[in-house]
CSV table of C-alpha atoms in Angstrom, one decimal:
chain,number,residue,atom,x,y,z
A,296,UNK,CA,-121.7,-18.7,65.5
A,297,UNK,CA,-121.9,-20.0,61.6
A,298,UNK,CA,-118.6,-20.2,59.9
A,299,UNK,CA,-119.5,-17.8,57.5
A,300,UNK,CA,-119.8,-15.3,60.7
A,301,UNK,CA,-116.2,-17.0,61.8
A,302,UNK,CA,-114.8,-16.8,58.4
A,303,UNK,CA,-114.2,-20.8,58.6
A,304,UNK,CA,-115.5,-22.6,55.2
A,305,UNK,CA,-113.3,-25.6,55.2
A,306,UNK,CA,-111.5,-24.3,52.3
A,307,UNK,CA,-114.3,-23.1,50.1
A,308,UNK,CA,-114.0,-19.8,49.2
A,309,UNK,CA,-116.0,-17.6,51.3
A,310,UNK,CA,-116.9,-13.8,51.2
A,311,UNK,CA,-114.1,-12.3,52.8
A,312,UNK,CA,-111.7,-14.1,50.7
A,313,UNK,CA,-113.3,-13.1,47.0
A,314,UNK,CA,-112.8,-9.2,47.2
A,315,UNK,CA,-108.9,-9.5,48.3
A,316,UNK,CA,-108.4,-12.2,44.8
A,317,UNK,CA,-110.6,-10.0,42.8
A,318,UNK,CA,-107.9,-7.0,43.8
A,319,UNK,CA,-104.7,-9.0,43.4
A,320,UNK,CA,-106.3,-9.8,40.0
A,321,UNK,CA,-107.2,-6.2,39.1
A,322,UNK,CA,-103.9,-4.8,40.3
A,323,UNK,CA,-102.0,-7.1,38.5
A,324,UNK,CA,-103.7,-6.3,35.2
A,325,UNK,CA,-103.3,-2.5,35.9
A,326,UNK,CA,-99.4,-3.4,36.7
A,327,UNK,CA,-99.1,-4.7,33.4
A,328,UNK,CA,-100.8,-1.7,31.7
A,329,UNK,CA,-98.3,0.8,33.0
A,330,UNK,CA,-95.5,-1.7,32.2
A,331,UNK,CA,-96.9,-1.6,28.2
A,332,UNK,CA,-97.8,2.0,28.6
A,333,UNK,CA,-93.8,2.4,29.5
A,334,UNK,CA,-92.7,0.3,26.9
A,335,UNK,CA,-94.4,2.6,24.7
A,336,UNK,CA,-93.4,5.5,26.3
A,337,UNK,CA,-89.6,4.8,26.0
A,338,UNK,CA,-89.5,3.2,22.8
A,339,UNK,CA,-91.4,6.6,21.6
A,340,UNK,CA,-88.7,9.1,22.9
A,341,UNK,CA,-85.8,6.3,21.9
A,342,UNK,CA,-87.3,6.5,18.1
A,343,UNK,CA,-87.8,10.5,18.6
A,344,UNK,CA,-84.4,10.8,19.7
A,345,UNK,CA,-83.1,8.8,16.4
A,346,UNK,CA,-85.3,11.0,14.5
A,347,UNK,CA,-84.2,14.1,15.7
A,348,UNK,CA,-80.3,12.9,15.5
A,349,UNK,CA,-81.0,12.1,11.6
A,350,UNK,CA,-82.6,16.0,11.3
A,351,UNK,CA,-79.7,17.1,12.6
A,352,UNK,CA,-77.2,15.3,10.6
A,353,UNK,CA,-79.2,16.1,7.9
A,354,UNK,CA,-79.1,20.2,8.7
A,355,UNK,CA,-75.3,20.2,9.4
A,356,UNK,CA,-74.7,18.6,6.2
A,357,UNK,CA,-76.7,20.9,4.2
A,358,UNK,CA,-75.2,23.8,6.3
A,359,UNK,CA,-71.4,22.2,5.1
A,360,UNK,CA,-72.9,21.8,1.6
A,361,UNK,CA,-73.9,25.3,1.3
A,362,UNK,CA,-70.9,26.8,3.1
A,363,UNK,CA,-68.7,24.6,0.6
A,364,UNK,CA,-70.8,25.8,-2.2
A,365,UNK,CA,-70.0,29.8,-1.6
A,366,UNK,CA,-66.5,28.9,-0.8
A,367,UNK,CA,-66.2,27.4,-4.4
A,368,UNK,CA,-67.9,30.6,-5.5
A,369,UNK,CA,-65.3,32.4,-4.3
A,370,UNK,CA,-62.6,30.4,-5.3
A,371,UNK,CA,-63.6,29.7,-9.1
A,372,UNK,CA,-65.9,33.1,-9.7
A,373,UNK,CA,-68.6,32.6,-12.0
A,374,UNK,CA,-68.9,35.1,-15.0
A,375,UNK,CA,-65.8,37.9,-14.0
A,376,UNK,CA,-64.2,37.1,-17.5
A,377,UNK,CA,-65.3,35.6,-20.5
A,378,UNK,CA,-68.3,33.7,-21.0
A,379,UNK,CA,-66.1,30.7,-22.4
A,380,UNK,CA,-62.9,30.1,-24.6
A,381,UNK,CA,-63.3,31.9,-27.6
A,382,UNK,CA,-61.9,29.5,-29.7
A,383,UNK,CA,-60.8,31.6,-32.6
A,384,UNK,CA,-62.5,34.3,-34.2
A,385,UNK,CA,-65.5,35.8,-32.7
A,386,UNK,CA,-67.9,39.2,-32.0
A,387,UNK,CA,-67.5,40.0,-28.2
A,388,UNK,CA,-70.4,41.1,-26.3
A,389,UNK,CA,-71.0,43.5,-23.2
A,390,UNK,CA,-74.4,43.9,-21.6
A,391,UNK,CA,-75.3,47.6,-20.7
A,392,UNK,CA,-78.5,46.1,-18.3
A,393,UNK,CA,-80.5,48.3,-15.7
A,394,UNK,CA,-79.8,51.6,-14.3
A,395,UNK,CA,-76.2,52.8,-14.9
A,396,UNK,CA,-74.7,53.9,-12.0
A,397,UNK,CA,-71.4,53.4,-10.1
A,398,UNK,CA,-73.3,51.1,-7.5
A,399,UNK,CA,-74.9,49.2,-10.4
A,400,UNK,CA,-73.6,46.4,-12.3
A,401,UNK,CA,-74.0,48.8,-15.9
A,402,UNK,CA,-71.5,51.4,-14.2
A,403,UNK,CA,-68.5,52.7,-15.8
A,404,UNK,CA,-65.6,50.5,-14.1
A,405,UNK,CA,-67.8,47.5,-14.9
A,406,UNK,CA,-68.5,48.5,-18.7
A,407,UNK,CA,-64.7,49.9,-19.3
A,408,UNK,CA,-63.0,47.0,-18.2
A,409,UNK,CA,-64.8,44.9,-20.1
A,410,UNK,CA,-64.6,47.0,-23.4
A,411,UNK,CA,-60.8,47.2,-22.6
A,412,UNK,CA,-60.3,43.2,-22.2
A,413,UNK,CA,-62.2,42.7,-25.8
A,414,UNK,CA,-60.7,45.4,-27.8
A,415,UNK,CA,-57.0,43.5,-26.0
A,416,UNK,CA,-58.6,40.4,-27.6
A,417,UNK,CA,-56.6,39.9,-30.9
A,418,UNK,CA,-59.6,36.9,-31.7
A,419,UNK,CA,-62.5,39.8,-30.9
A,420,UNK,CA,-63.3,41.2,-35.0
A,421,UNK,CA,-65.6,43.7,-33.1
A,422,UNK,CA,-67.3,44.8,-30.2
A,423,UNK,CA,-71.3,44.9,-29.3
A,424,UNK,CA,-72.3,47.1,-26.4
A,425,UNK,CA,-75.8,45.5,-26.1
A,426,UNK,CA,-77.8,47.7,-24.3
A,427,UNK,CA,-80.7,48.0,-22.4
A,428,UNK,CA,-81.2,50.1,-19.9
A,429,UNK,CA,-83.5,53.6,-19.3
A,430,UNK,CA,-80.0,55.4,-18.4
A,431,UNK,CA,-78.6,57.2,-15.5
A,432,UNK,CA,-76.0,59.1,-14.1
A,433,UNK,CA,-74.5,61.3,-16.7
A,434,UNK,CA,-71.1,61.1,-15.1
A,435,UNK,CA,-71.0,57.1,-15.9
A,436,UNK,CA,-72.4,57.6,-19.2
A,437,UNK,CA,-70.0,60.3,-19.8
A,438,UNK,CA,-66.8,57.8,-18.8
A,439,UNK,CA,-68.3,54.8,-21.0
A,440,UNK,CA,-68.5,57.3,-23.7
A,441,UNK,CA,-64.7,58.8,-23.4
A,442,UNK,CA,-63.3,55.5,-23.1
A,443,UNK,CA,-65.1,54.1,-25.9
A,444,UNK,CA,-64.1,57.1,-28.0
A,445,UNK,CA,-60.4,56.0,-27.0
A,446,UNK,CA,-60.3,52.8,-27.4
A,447,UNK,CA,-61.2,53.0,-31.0
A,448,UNK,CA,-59.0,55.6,-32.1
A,449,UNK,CA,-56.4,53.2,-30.7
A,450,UNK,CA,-57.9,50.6,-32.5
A,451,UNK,CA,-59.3,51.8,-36.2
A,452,UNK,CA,-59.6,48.5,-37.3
A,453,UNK,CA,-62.2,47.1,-34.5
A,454,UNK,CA,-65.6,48.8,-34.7
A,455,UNK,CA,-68.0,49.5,-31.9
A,456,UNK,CA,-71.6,48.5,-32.7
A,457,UNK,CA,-74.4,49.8,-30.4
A,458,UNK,CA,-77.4,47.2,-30.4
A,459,UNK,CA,-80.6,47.9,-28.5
A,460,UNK,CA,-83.3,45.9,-27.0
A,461,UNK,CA,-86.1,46.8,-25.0
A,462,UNK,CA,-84.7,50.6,-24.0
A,463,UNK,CA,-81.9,52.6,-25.1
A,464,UNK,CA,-82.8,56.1,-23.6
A,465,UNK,CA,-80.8,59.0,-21.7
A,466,UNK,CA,-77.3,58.0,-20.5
A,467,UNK,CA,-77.6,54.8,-22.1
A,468,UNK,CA,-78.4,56.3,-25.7
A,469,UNK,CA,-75.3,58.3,-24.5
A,470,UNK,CA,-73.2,55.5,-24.6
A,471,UNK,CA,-74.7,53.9,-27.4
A,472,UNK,CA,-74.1,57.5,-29.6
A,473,UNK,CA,-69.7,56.6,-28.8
A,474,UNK,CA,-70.1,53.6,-31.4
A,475,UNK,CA,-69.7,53.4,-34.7
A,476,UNK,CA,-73.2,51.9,-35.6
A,477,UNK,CA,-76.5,51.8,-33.3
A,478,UNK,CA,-79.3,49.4,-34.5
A,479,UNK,CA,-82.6,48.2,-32.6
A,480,UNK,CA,-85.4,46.7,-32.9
A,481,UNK,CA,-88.5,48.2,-34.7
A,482,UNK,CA,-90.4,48.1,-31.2
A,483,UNK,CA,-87.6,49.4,-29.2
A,484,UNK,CA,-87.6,52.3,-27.0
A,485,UNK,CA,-84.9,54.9,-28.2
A,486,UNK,CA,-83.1,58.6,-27.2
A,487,UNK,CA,-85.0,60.6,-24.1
A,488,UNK,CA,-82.1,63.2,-25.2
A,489,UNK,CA,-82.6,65.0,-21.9
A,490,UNK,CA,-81.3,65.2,-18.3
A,491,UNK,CA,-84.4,65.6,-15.3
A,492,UNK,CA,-83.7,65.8,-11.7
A,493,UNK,CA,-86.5,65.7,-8.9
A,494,UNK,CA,-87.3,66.0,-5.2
A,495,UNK,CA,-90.3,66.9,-3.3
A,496,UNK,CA,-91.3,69.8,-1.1
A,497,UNK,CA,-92.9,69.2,2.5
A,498,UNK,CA,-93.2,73.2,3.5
A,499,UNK,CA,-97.4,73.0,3.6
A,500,UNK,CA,-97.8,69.7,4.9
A,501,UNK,CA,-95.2,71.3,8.0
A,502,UNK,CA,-97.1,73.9,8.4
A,503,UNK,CA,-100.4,71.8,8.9
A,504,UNK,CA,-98.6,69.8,11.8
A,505,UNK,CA,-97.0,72.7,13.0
A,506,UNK,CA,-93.4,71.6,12.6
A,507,UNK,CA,-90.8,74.3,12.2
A,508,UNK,CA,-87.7,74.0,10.1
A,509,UNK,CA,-84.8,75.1,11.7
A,510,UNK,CA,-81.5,74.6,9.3
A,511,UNK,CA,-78.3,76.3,10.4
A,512,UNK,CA,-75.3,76.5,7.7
A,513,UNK,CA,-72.3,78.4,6.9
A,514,UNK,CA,-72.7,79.3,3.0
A,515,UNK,CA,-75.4,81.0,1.7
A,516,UNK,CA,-76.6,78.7,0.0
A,517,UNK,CA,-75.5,75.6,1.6
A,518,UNK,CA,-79.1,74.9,2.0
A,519,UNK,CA,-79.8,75.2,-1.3
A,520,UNK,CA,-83.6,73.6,-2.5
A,521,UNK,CA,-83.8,72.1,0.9
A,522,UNK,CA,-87.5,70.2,0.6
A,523,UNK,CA,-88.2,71.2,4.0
A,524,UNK,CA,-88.0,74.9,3.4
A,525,UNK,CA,-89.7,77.1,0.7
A,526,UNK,CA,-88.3,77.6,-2.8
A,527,UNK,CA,-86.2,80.3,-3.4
A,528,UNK,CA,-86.4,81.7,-7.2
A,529,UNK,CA,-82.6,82.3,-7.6
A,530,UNK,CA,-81.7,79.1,-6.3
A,531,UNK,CA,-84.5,77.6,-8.8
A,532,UNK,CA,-82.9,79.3,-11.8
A,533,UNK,CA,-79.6,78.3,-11.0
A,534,UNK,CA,-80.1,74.7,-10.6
A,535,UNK,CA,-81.9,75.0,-14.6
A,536,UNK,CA,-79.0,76.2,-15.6
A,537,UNK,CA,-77.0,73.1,-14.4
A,538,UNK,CA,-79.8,71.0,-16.2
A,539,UNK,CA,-79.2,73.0,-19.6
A,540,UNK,CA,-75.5,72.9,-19.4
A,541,UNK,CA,-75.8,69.0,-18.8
A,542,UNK,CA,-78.4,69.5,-21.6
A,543,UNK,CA,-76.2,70.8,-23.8
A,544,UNK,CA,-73.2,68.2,-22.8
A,545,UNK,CA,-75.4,65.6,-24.0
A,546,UNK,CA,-76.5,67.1,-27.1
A,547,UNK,CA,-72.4,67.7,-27.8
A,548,UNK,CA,-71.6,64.5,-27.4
A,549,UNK,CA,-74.8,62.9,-29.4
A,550,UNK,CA,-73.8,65.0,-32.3
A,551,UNK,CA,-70.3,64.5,-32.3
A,552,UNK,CA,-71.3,60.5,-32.6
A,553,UNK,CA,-74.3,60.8,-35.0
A,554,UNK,CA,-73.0,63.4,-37.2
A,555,UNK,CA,-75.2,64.1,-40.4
A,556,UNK,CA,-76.6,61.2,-39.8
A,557,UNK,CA,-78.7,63.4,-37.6
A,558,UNK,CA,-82.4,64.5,-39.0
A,559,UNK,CA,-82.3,68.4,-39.0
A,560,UNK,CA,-85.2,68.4,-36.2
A,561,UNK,CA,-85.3,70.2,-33.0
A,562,UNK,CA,-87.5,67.3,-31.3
A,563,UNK,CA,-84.4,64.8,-31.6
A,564,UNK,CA,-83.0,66.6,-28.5
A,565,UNK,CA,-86.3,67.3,-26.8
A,566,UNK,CA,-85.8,64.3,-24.5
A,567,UNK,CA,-88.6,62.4,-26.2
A,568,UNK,CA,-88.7,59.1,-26.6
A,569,UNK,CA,-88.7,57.5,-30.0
A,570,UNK,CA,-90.0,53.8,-31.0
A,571,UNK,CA,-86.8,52.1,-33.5
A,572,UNK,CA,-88.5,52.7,-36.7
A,573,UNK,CA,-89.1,56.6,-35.7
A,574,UNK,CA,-85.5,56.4,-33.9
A,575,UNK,CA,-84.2,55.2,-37.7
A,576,UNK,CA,-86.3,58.2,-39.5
A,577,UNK,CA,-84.4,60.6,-37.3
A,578,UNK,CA,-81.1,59.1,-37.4
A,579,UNK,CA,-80.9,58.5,-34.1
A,580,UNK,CA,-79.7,54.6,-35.2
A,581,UNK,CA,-78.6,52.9,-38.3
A,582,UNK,CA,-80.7,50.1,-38.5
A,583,UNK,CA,-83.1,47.3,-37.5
A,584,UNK,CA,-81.7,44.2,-36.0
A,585,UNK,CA,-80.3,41.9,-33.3
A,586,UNK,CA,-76.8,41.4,-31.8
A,587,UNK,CA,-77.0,37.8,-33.5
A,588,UNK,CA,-78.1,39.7,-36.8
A,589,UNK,CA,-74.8,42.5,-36.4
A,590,UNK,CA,-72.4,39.6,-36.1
A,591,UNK,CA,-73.5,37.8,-38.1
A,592,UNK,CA,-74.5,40.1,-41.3
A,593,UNK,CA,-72.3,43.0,-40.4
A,594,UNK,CA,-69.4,41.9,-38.6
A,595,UNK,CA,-69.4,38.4,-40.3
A,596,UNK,CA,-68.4,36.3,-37.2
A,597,UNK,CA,-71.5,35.1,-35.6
A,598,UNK,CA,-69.6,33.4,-33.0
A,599,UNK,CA,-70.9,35.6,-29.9
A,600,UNK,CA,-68.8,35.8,-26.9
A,601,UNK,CA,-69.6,37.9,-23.6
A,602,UNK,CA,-67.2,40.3,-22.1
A,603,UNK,CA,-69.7,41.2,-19.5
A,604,UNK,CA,-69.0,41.7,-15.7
A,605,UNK,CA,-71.1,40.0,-13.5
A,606,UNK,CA,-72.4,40.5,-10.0
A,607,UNK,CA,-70.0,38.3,-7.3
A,608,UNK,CA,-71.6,35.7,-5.6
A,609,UNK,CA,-71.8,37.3,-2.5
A,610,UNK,CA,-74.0,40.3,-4.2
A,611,UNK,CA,-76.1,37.4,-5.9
A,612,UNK,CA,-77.1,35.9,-2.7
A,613,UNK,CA,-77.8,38.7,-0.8
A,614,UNK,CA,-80.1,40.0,-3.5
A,615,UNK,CA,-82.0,36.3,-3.4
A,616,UNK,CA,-82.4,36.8,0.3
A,617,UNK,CA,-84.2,40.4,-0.4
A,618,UNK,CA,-81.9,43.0,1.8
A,619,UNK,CA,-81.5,44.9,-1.8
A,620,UNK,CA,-85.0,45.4,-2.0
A,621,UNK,CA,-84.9,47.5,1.6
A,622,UNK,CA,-81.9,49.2,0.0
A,623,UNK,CA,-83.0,50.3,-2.7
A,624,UNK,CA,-86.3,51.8,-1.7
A,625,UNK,CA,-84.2,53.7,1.2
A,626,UNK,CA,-81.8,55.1,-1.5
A,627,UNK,CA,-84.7,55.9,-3.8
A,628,UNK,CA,-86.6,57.9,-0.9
A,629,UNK,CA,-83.7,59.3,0.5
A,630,UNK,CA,-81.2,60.3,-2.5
A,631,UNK,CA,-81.5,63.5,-5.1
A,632,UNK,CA,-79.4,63.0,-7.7
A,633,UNK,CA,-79.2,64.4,-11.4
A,634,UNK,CA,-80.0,61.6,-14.1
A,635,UNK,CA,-80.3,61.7,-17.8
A,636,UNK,CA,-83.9,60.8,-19.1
């Protein structure tokens, strides 16, 4: 037998002896692999696990910092009184902006309490409602109106000037016809002396799918112009009468402010809507201008300060986030209500 069939080589390597080194050598380098690959495996999640500790330090302070902010909101209100110290003699200013209505920041208790804190003001040398909004309900208009109608008989020495910007039509021209004075701008939108109310009527489109109406009340006409049911003549010519009684409360009260100042033409009350240089032609305002141009050229304190009410902080943000937007498209679709236009 040779010694390579024996395995004996006097110490020199032989066959059976090269695989098993060859092995040691390539398990060893695979050993060390997985170590690194470990090493890099750990130190991974220990840096992920920082990372993820700094996010969420950094969400929990911006979660304090905005919670802190709306506490301060709450604490030191932003805009519910005066715009700043008056510091002496000054026109004040309330906004009559959007849609007026009670839910709305241009409703009644918003508006009065502000024109009651600046005709208080011994510093205010007159008031400008500045206005611009395509009107509303006639109930709010009709409160702005009576109070403003009040306040200056109480005070004869501090006049009410009316001053409109884009749109001054329908229950906000209502308001506007309490003061003294209404100016606007040569572009602006004026009057729509007129009161509209709307709905729809689903009767046909029912009777297509086959749906039946079934309405149970107790009152005649407790149903009255139900859209789901047909119209009804006397019920129509009842509800125009409420229109033209409206109608005609509007007119009353626009006359009683304008006076003969008042063109002698029976469109003024048609519920058209005037540009400012027709509106002035008519007498539907007394001049062209600005609220800086009133206080300073009429009043003669240019110094403007706002009386305005403002939306809280709380209504602010959740208009930012967008739940108005659902709201008010689910109030528009769903809600009838008489408006002057």
């Amino acid at each position: 037998m040779s010694e390579w069939d024996s395995g004996k080589n006097d110490g020199k390597p032989g066959w059976n002896d090269q695989p098993a080194a060859v092995a040691d050598a390539s398990e060893g380098k695979q050993s060390r692999q997985d170590r690194k690959l470990i090493d890099k495996l750990v130190m991974s999640m220990q840096v992920e696990q920082r990372r993820s500790r700094r996010w969420g330090i950094f969400f929990k302070f911006l979660t304090f910092a905005y919670l802190f902010g709306i506490v301060l909101l709450f604490k030191f209100p932003l805009g519910q009184g005066l715009e700043s110290a008056t510091g002496g003699m000054h026109t004040a200013v309330i906004g009559v902006d959007g849609p007026i209505a009670a839910d709305e920041l241009a409703s009644a208790d918003n508006i009065v309490s502000s024109l009651r804190s600046a005709f208080k003001e011994p510093d205010a040398a007159a008031v400008i409602l500045r206005i611009n909004s395509p009107g509303g309900s006639p109930v709010q208009s009709g409160y702005v109106y009576d109070e403003i109608k009040r306040l200056r008989a109480e005070h004869p020495d501090k006049k009410v000037y009316a001053v409109i910007s884009d749109i001054g039509a329908s229950g906000a021209y209502y308001i506007a016809s309490a003061a003294d004075e209404i100016y606007a701008n040569r572009a602006s939108l004026v009057g729509s002396i007129g009161v509209v109310a709307g709905g729809f009527g689903f009767t046909e489109v029912m009777g297509k799918l086959g749906v039946e109406r079934r309405l149970y009340t107790a009152g005649e006409s407790k149903g009255f112009l139900d859209p789901f049911s047909a119209e009804k003549p006397e019920e129509v010519a009842f509800w125009q009468s409420v229109l033209e009684n409206t109608h005609g409360q509007f007119i009353a009260a626009v006359q009683e402010g304008r006076g003969d100042r008042l063109a002698d033409d029976p469109r003024v009350f048609s519920g058209l809507i005037w540009s400012g240089e027709q509106a002035l032609e008519l007498g539907l305002i007394d001049g062209l201008g600005s609220a800086s141009y009133v206080a300073r050229q009429i009043v003669g304190h240019e110094n403007l300060v706002d009386y305005s009410r403002t939306r809280s902080p709380l209504r602010n943000l959740v208009d930012q986030l967008g739940v108005s937007v659902g709201h008010g498209v689910a109030q528009y679709v769903s809600e009838q209500r008489l408006e002057l236009r």
